[in-house]
Amino acid sequence: MTSQSSLAKEDSRPNGPGDPQSGGAGTGGDGLGSNDSDGLKAGLKNRHLSMIAIGGVIGAGLFVGSGSGIAAAGPAILISYALVGTMVVLVMRMLGEMAAARPASGSFSTYADQALGRWAGFSIGWLYWFFWVVVLAVEATAGAVILNGWIPAVPQWGWALIVMVVLTATNLVSVGSYGEFEFWFAGIKVVAIGAFVVVGLLAVFGVLPGSDNPGDGLAHLTDAGGFFPKGAGAILTGVLMVVFSFMGSEIVTLAAGESEDPQKAVTKATNSVIWRIGVFYLGSIFVVLTLLPWNDKSITEDGSYVAALNSIGIPHAGQVMNVIVLTAVLSCLNSGLYTASRMAFSLGQRGDAPKAFARTTSRGVPQTAILGSVVFGFLAVWFNYQWKDTVFDFLLNSSGAVALFVWLMICFTQLRMRGMILRESPEKLVVKMWLFPYLTWATIAMISFVLCYMLTDAANRKQLLLSLLVAAIVVAISLVREKMRPRVTDAP
C-alpha cells in the first residue's frame, strides 16, 4: 500500500512551495490522511466505505421517480435502466482506474486538471459543486415535506432548517461522523431494498405466505400491451427519466481519499458496482413490474414501491415507504454536503477557489469549505420557498445535466490519464478499463447521444440548454483566469 504522505506528494503540483497548488502545508495540498491541521485525515473505516459504495447508487429518485418511468415506457423501462446502468458501470470503471492509481480528494476534477488542463479541472469541479449545493435544497425540502406530514406543528421551512443544521453539524465534527451517519442511512436503504426484492420475488411466484397478490410469475411483463406497449422508442424516453437517479455512484472515489487504504477501497467499490446496480435498480423495478401490470393506476398515484407493497398486503405500506424515502433523502443530503465541501476543498488546494477552503481544523475537517457550501444550500432552500418558479427553477434546470457533463469529462480524462499512469507508475494500474480505448469511446458516444436526444425532448430541452449555458460561463471564467494568471519564468 502506498502511504498517505507519499500520495499527498504525488498528487501535488511541482510548482514550488509558494504556489497554491504545490500541496504545501499552508494550503492543505492533497494531504490525504494527513496527521496535522493542514490536511484531511483518514477517518473513514472500511465498513463506512463499503456502505457508502453500496448506498451511493440508491438515491431518493429510485423510490419516488420510478413510477413515472414505468408509466412512460411500460416493462421496457427495464431496458432503460439496464442501458443507463451499463453506462454508469463503464464510467465507474474508468474513474476507478484513475482513483486507485492516484487517490485524491478532488477525484475526477483533480484528474481532469492533470490530464486535460487547468480549465477542465476548474470547470468540472465548480459545476459538480454547483450541482450538489442545489441538491441540498431539493433534498432538504423533500425531507421537510415528509416530516411536516408527521408533525405539522413545525412548518416545512422549519423542518428544512433543522435538517440542514443537524447534518451540517455532523459534517463539522469529523469525517468519521459523516461516515457513521452515512453507514446507518445507507444501511437502512440497503436492507429495505434487499427485503423488498426478496419478499417481492416470493410473492411473484406465489410462495409468500399470507400474500394478497395471486403471484402471476412473469405474466405482467407482457399481458398489458406487450413488453413494448409504448413502442421501442419509449426506451429512450425512459433513459432520460432514469439517468439522473444514478448520480452519486462516484462519491466513493472522493471519500476513499479519507480512508486508511484508498486503493483497496476504490478497487472494491469499482468491482462491486455491477451487482449493486443489478440488484437495487433492475431487481427492484423487475419486482414492481411482475407484481402489477405496468398500467395499474396505483403505480403513479401511490408510487411504484408502495403500490407493490399494497398488492402483497403489507400493512401501512405508505408510511413504511415514507420512512425509507426520508432515510434516502437524509443520506443524499448528508453525502451532498460532504461531496460539495470536499470538491471545494480540492479546488482551494489547486488555487481555483479561495485559499480558506483548503484549510482544515485539528480534526481534519475543511470547515470553511463545509460552511461555504451549506450557505449556498440555505440560500437555495430560501429561493425554493420565495421564488420557486423563477430563481429556484433556474437553479434546478441549470444544474440538471451536470451529471452527464461529469461522466463525459471522466471519459476524456481517462483517455489521457491511462498513458500518464503507464509512463509514471505502471505498477499502480491495478484497476483497468475493459477493452481500452474502445469501450471508453463507446461510452463517450452513449453519453453524447443522450445529451443530443435531450434536445429533441421538450421536457428536457430547457434543462440541457440552461446547463450548457452555465457550463459555458464557468469554462469562460476558467479560460480568462488562466490567461490573466501571471506566467512563472525561471530566474536567470
XYZ file of C-alpha atoms in Angstrom:
492
model
C 0.000 0.000 0.000
C 1.198 3.482 -0.845
C 1.486 5.655 2.228
C -0.779 8.661 2.607
C 2.146 11.059 2.815
C 3.580 9.869 -0.475
C 0.152 10.189 -2.076
C -0.039 13.775 -0.973
C 3.342 14.390 -2.505
C 2.482 12.622 -5.727
C -0.815 14.427 -6.308
C 0.542 17.887 -5.648
C 1.813 20.066 -8.439
C 5.564 20.560 -8.740
C 5.302 24.327 -8.754
C 7.250 25.014 -5.599
C 6.241 25.724 -2.036
C 4.967 29.196 -2.766
C 2.423 28.081 -5.345
C -1.099 27.491 -4.050
C -1.193 24.197 -5.893
C 2.008 22.792 -4.633
C 0.361 20.808 -1.898
C 2.355 22.571 0.773
C 1.325 22.654 4.355
C -0.145 26.088 4.166
C -2.912 25.084 1.805
C -3.562 21.539 2.726
C -2.120 20.179 -0.525
C -3.707 16.925 -1.419
C -2.875 15.908 2.070
C -4.945 12.782 2.200
C -4.638 11.183 5.556
C -2.502 13.993 6.935
C -1.964 13.974 10.678
C -1.703 17.729 11.117
C -4.187 20.581 10.910
C -3.322 21.313 7.293
C -4.903 18.304 5.584
C -7.715 15.792 5.578
C -7.432 12.831 7.926
C -8.050 9.167 7.206
C -11.153 8.988 9.382
C -13.340 6.665 7.298
C -13.313 2.976 8.219
C -13.629 0.110 5.761
C -17.234 -0.513 6.792
C -18.031 3.157 6.129
C -16.554 2.972 2.642
C -18.317 -0.304 1.887
C -21.718 1.099 2.811
C -21.068 4.423 1.062
C -20.207 2.454 -2.073
C -23.341 0.314 -1.819
C -25.724 3.067 -0.764
C -24.282 5.657 -3.115
C -26.232 4.287 -6.055
C -29.553 4.295 -4.174
C -30.957 7.804 -4.320
C -34.405 9.072 -3.408
C -35.087 9.264 -7.150
C -35.271 5.476 -7.313
C -38.128 5.442 -4.805
C -40.123 8.475 -5.936
C -39.358 8.716 -9.655
C -39.581 5.154 -10.913
C -43.373 5.274 -11.242
C -43.178 7.966 -13.919
C -40.620 5.955 -15.861
C -42.820 2.858 -15.758
C -45.806 4.884 -16.979
C -43.749 6.294 -19.867
C -42.169 3.068 -21.152
C -44.018 0.155 -19.577
C -41.994 -3.013 -18.898
C -39.407 -1.733 -21.414
C -38.215 0.635 -18.659
C -36.085 -2.321 -17.578
C -34.044 -1.860 -20.758
C -33.735 1.861 -19.987
C -32.381 1.071 -16.530
C -30.059 -1.563 -18.000
C -28.663 0.866 -20.601
C -28.047 3.649 -18.089
C -26.706 1.129 -15.575
C -24.218 -0.155 -18.168
C -23.117 3.415 -18.875
C -22.575 4.067 -15.164
C -20.643 0.805 -14.733
C -18.279 1.810 -17.553
C -17.823 5.341 -16.203
C -17.152 3.980 -12.721
C -14.606 1.555 -14.159
C -12.740 4.458 -15.767
C -12.920 6.521 -12.606
C -11.847 3.541 -10.528
C -8.789 3.075 -12.723
C -7.651 6.631 -12.056
C -8.681 6.770 -8.390
C -6.948 3.507 -7.486
C -3.715 4.750 -9.076
C -3.935 8.319 -7.751
C -6.324 8.749 -4.791
C -7.176 12.443 -4.483
C -9.715 14.480 -2.538
C -10.948 16.113 -5.748
C -11.241 12.812 -7.658
C -12.197 13.410 -11.303
C -11.719 17.194 -11.023
C -8.104 16.656 -9.953
C -7.561 14.110 -12.738
C -9.075 16.436 -15.348
C -6.735 19.168 -14.112
C -3.738 16.866 -14.539
C -4.736 15.262 -17.850
C -6.664 17.940 -19.761
C -5.570 21.229 -18.215
C -6.468 23.760 -15.572
C -9.637 24.827 -17.380
C -11.026 21.288 -17.229
C -10.363 20.709 -13.523
C -11.690 24.171 -12.624
C -14.822 23.842 -14.761
C -15.927 20.348 -13.824
C -15.062 20.928 -10.164
C -17.231 24.034 -9.840
C -20.060 22.538 -11.900
C -20.081 19.478 -9.666
C -20.051 21.661 -6.562
C -22.956 23.685 -8.009
C -24.912 20.504 -8.702
C -24.617 19.250 -5.150
C -25.427 22.514 -3.364
C -28.645 22.701 -5.400
C -29.321 19.071 -4.443
C -29.013 20.148 -0.797
C -32.034 22.406 -1.256
C -34.038 19.789 -3.150
C -33.430 17.062 -0.578
C -33.919 19.351 2.440
C -37.301 20.383 1.017
C -38.273 16.779 0.247
C -37.388 15.709 3.775
C -39.280 18.668 5.211
C -42.450 17.660 3.340
C -42.391 14.180 4.914
C -41.575 15.455 8.408
C -44.241 18.154 8.179
C -46.780 15.452 7.338
C -45.887 13.683 10.589
C -45.543 16.782 12.789
C -47.467 19.644 11.091
C -46.909 21.953 14.077
C -43.436 22.665 12.677
C -43.661 24.450 9.294
C -41.928 22.985 6.252
C -39.256 25.666 6.187
C -38.585 24.940 9.862
C -38.014 21.252 9.172
C -35.760 22.091 6.220
C -33.720 24.349 8.506
C -33.500 21.705 11.246
C -32.375 19.004 8.822
C -29.718 21.233 7.267
C -28.378 22.391 10.648
C -28.158 18.862 12.093
C -26.317 17.398 9.101
C -24.036 20.430 8.851
C -23.079 19.947 12.495
C -22.428 16.257 11.820
C -20.069 17.048 8.946
C -18.282 19.708 11.008
C -17.437 17.288 13.825
C -15.271 14.894 11.812
C -15.242 12.831 8.652
C -15.865 9.824 10.906
C -19.188 11.372 11.955
C -20.206 11.716 8.321
C -19.150 8.116 7.714
C -21.088 6.825 10.738
C -24.297 8.654 9.788
C -23.978 7.518 6.191
C -23.279 3.950 7.299
C -26.648 3.778 9.042
C -28.566 5.801 6.444
C -27.225 3.651 3.613
C -27.681 0.504 5.706
C -31.401 1.174 6.090
C -31.743 1.728 2.332
C -29.829 -1.437 1.507
C -31.790 -3.598 3.951
C -35.099 -2.114 2.755
C -34.394 -2.696 -0.932
C -32.963 -6.158 -0.262
C -36.038 -7.158 1.741
C -38.335 -5.683 -0.911
C -36.666 -7.738 -3.660
C -36.717 -10.991 -1.668
C -40.301 -10.627 -0.415
C -41.456 -9.383 -3.806
C -39.955 -12.317 -5.691
C -41.571 -14.768 -3.280
C -44.920 -13.089 -3.923
C -44.350 -13.021 -7.690
C -44.019 -16.799 -7.799
C -46.841 -17.405 -5.317
C -44.792 -18.782 -2.443
C -45.107 -15.897 0.048
C -47.321 -16.963 2.977
C -50.289 -14.654 3.501
C -49.722 -12.608 0.333
C -52.752 -10.827 -1.150
C -51.132 -10.945 -4.589
C -52.009 -14.110 -6.558
C -48.495 -14.286 -7.973
C -48.666 -14.434 -11.750
C -44.992 -15.107 -12.365
C -43.706 -13.165 -15.367
C -47.120 -12.694 -16.975
C -47.401 -8.971 -16.164
C -44.346 -8.224 -18.299
C -46.396 -8.857 -21.449
C -50.112 -9.012 -20.541
C -50.884 -5.304 -20.911
C -49.898 -4.469 -24.486
C -46.700 -6.490 -24.629
C -43.194 -5.711 -23.401
C -43.102 -2.542 -25.571
C -46.597 -1.067 -25.080
C -45.396 2.461 -25.945
C -43.089 1.314 -28.762
C -39.345 0.713 -28.759
C -38.716 4.469 -28.875
C -40.072 4.772 -25.340
C -36.841 3.162 -24.151
C -35.004 6.395 -24.930
C -37.654 8.442 -23.145
C -37.152 6.135 -20.184
C -33.398 6.690 -20.343
C -33.893 10.435 -19.920
C -36.221 9.838 -16.974
C -33.930 7.477 -15.044
C -30.420 8.675 -15.886
C -30.275 11.298 -13.154
C -31.290 8.863 -10.414
C -27.848 7.233 -10.788
C -25.889 10.344 -9.825
C -23.870 9.735 -6.685
C -22.120 6.496 -7.551
C -18.862 8.439 -7.910
C -18.942 9.740 -4.320
C -16.979 6.748 -3.048
C -13.911 7.849 -5.052
C -13.915 11.199 -3.228
C -14.482 9.557 0.146
C -11.752 6.973 -0.460
C -9.138 9.716 -0.074
C -10.036 9.902 3.618
C -9.828 6.169 4.235
C -6.929 4.128 5.566
C -6.438 2.245 2.297
C -7.779 4.310 -0.639
C -6.572 1.913 -3.326
C -8.279 -1.090 -1.760
C -11.495 0.850 -1.131
C -11.721 2.114 -4.715
C -10.904 -1.289 -6.184
C -13.592 -2.990 -4.107
C -16.218 -0.336 -4.920
C -15.444 -0.439 -8.637
C -15.629 -4.221 -8.813
C -18.967 -4.351 -6.970
C -20.830 -1.666 -8.938
C -22.307 -4.193 -11.393
C -24.170 -6.253 -8.793
C -25.175 -3.134 -6.876
C -26.936 -1.669 -9.891
C -28.288 -5.080 -10.892
C -29.881 -5.789 -7.520
C -31.027 -2.374 -6.378
C -32.236 -0.882 -9.649
C -33.036 -3.690 -12.068
C -34.030 -6.111 -9.306
C -36.468 -3.814 -7.525
C -38.074 -2.452 -10.710
C -38.421 -6.019 -12.013
C -40.328 -6.920 -8.838
C -42.717 -3.981 -9.284
C -43.391 -4.887 -12.918
C -44.058 -8.539 -12.134
C -46.331 -7.879 -9.162
C -48.558 -5.415 -11.033
C -49.450 -4.607 -14.653
C -47.380 -1.602 -15.731
C -50.545 0.476 -16.387
C -52.022 -0.087 -12.925
C -53.079 3.382 -11.747
C -51.737 2.806 -8.235
C -48.135 2.826 -9.560
C -48.340 6.511 -10.448
C -50.856 7.526 -7.778
C -49.212 5.842 -4.769
C -45.686 5.299 -6.097
C -44.298 2.103 -7.557
C -42.945 0.621 -4.322
C -45.993 1.493 -2.217
C -48.266 0.026 -4.901
C -46.227 -3.193 -4.952
C -46.270 -3.485 -1.153
C -50.025 -2.793 -1.058
C -50.634 -5.528 -3.630
C -48.911 -8.019 -1.325
C -50.885 -6.805 1.679
C -48.095 -5.213 3.694
C -49.831 -3.051 6.337
C -49.106 0.681 6.410
C -47.022 0.408 3.209
C -47.245 4.153 2.602
C -45.786 5.070 5.986
C -43.123 2.365 5.689
C -42.015 3.869 2.389
C -42.101 7.383 3.842
C -39.574 6.284 6.469
C -37.361 4.697 3.791
C -37.653 7.707 1.468
C -36.819 10.060 4.359
C -33.746 7.938 5.078
C -32.750 8.141 1.398
C -33.273 11.909 1.448
C -31.151 12.363 4.581
C -28.473 10.108 3.113
C -28.393 12.139 -0.093
C -28.315 15.395 1.882
C -25.510 14.125 4.105
C -23.457 12.913 1.151
C -24.229 16.040 -0.869
C -22.830 18.297 1.826
C -19.779 16.079 2.217
C -19.179 15.895 -1.539
C -19.638 19.617 -2.181
C -17.281 20.520 0.673
C -14.553 18.102 -0.474
C -14.745 19.393 -4.016
C -14.490 22.962 -2.682
C -11.525 21.852 -0.542
C -9.764 20.379 -3.568
C -10.435 23.488 -5.656
C -8.957 25.570 -2.838
C -5.839 23.378 -2.824
C -5.285 23.993 -6.510
C -5.798 27.736 -6.299
C -9.154 27.544 -8.100
C -11.171 28.591 -5.037
C -10.475 30.848 -2.028
C -7.472 29.604 -0.066
C -9.607 29.384 3.061
C -11.444 26.432 1.506
C -8.220 24.404 1.664
C -7.698 24.916 5.387
C -8.719 22.211 7.837
C -9.298 22.086 11.573
C -7.269 19.987 14.000
C -9.800 17.200 13.347
C -9.008 17.231 9.619
C -12.319 18.888 8.689
C -12.417 21.539 5.915
C -14.646 23.797 7.989
C -14.738 26.802 5.660
C -15.470 24.603 2.645
C -18.373 22.990 4.515
C -19.814 26.300 5.693
C -19.368 27.890 2.269
C -21.252 25.027 0.653
C -24.055 24.953 3.190
C -24.585 28.733 2.998
C -25.369 28.385 -0.700
C -27.579 25.408 0.177
C -29.503 27.528 2.706
C -29.925 30.253 0.079
C -31.246 27.707 -2.399
C -33.765 26.462 0.195
C -34.906 30.047 0.699
C -35.211 30.522 -3.071
C -37.336 27.376 -3.185
C -39.849 28.914 -0.802
C -39.656 32.509 -2.081
C -39.241 32.171 -5.850
C -39.883 28.526 -6.634
C -40.978 29.089 -10.260
C -38.260 31.583 -11.170
C -34.936 31.629 -9.307
C -35.114 28.093 -7.950
C -36.442 26.736 -11.234
C -33.387 28.253 -12.943
C -31.017 26.716 -10.379
C -32.663 23.314 -10.725
C -32.643 23.263 -14.519
C -29.188 24.790 -14.929
C -27.647 22.038 -12.802
C -29.721 19.170 -14.163
C -27.413 17.930 -16.929
C -24.218 18.318 -14.903
C -24.211 14.578 -14.149
C -23.785 13.837 -17.845
C -21.094 16.523 -18.205
C -19.173 14.960 -15.299
C -19.373 11.471 -16.811
C -18.275 12.786 -20.199
C -15.300 14.579 -18.651
C -14.320 11.391 -16.802
C -14.214 9.551 -20.131
C -11.983 12.101 -21.863
C -9.761 12.353 -18.793
C -9.250 8.594 -18.660
C -8.186 8.536 -22.317
C -5.243 10.785 -21.397
C -4.633 9.566 -17.860
C -4.039 5.928 -18.851
C -0.857 6.900 -20.729
C 0.313 9.127 -17.867
C -0.086 6.326 -15.323
C 1.714 3.831 -17.549
C 4.641 6.224 -18.015
C 4.986 7.333 -14.398
C 3.836 4.422 -12.208
C 2.565 1.406 -14.179
C 2.539 -0.756 -11.048
C -0.384 1.313 -9.750
C -2.644 0.366 -12.644
C -4.448 -2.212 -10.509
C -7.913 -1.439 -11.913
C -8.089 -1.380 -15.699
C -10.828 -0.166 -18.007
C -12.061 -3.046 -20.134
C -11.197 -3.076 -23.864
C -9.425 0.279 -23.650
C -9.819 2.569 -25.566
C -12.786 1.105 -27.479
C -15.245 0.939 -24.578
C -14.182 4.408 -23.457
C -15.059 5.835 -26.873
C -18.291 3.800 -26.907
C -19.250 5.341 -23.562
C -18.488 8.824 -24.884
C -20.800 8.071 -27.817
C -23.554 6.853 -25.476
C -23.414 9.935 -23.250
C -23.240 12.259 -26.268
C -26.289 10.551 -27.755
C -28.263 11.049 -24.530
C -27.303 14.747 -24.487
C -28.357 15.182 -28.111
C -31.588 13.286 -27.531
C -32.416 15.668 -24.679
C -32.653 18.428 -27.277
C -35.479 16.572 -29.028
C -37.466 16.133 -25.806
C -39.488 19.165 -24.750
C -39.332 18.266 -21.059
C -35.527 18.042 -21.065
C -34.537 20.651 -23.665
C -34.725 23.588 -21.239
C -32.677 21.690 -18.671
C -29.914 20.879 -21.143
C -29.743 24.374 -22.642
C -29.568 26.069 -19.239
C -26.961 23.576 -18.054
C -24.921 24.236 -21.203
C -25.215 27.976 -20.573
C -23.891 27.673 -17.026
C -21.144 25.296 -18.192
C -20.105 27.752 -20.912
C -19.927 30.579 -18.357
C -17.778 28.507 -15.986
C -15.436 27.400 -18.798
C -15.128 31.026 -19.985
C -14.226 32.144 -16.448
C -11.588 29.417 -16.217
C -10.026 30.419 -19.544
C -9.982 34.110 -18.600
C -8.384 33.288 -15.236
C -5.763 31.178 -16.951
C -4.951 33.937 -19.394
C -4.672 36.531 -16.635
C -2.573 34.311 -14.392
C 0.996 35.677 -14.241
C 3.468 33.466 -16.038
C 6.172 31.884 -13.896
C 9.611 32.286 -15.519
C 12.823 30.671 -14.396
C 15.304 33.007 -12.718
C 18.354 33.826 -14.868
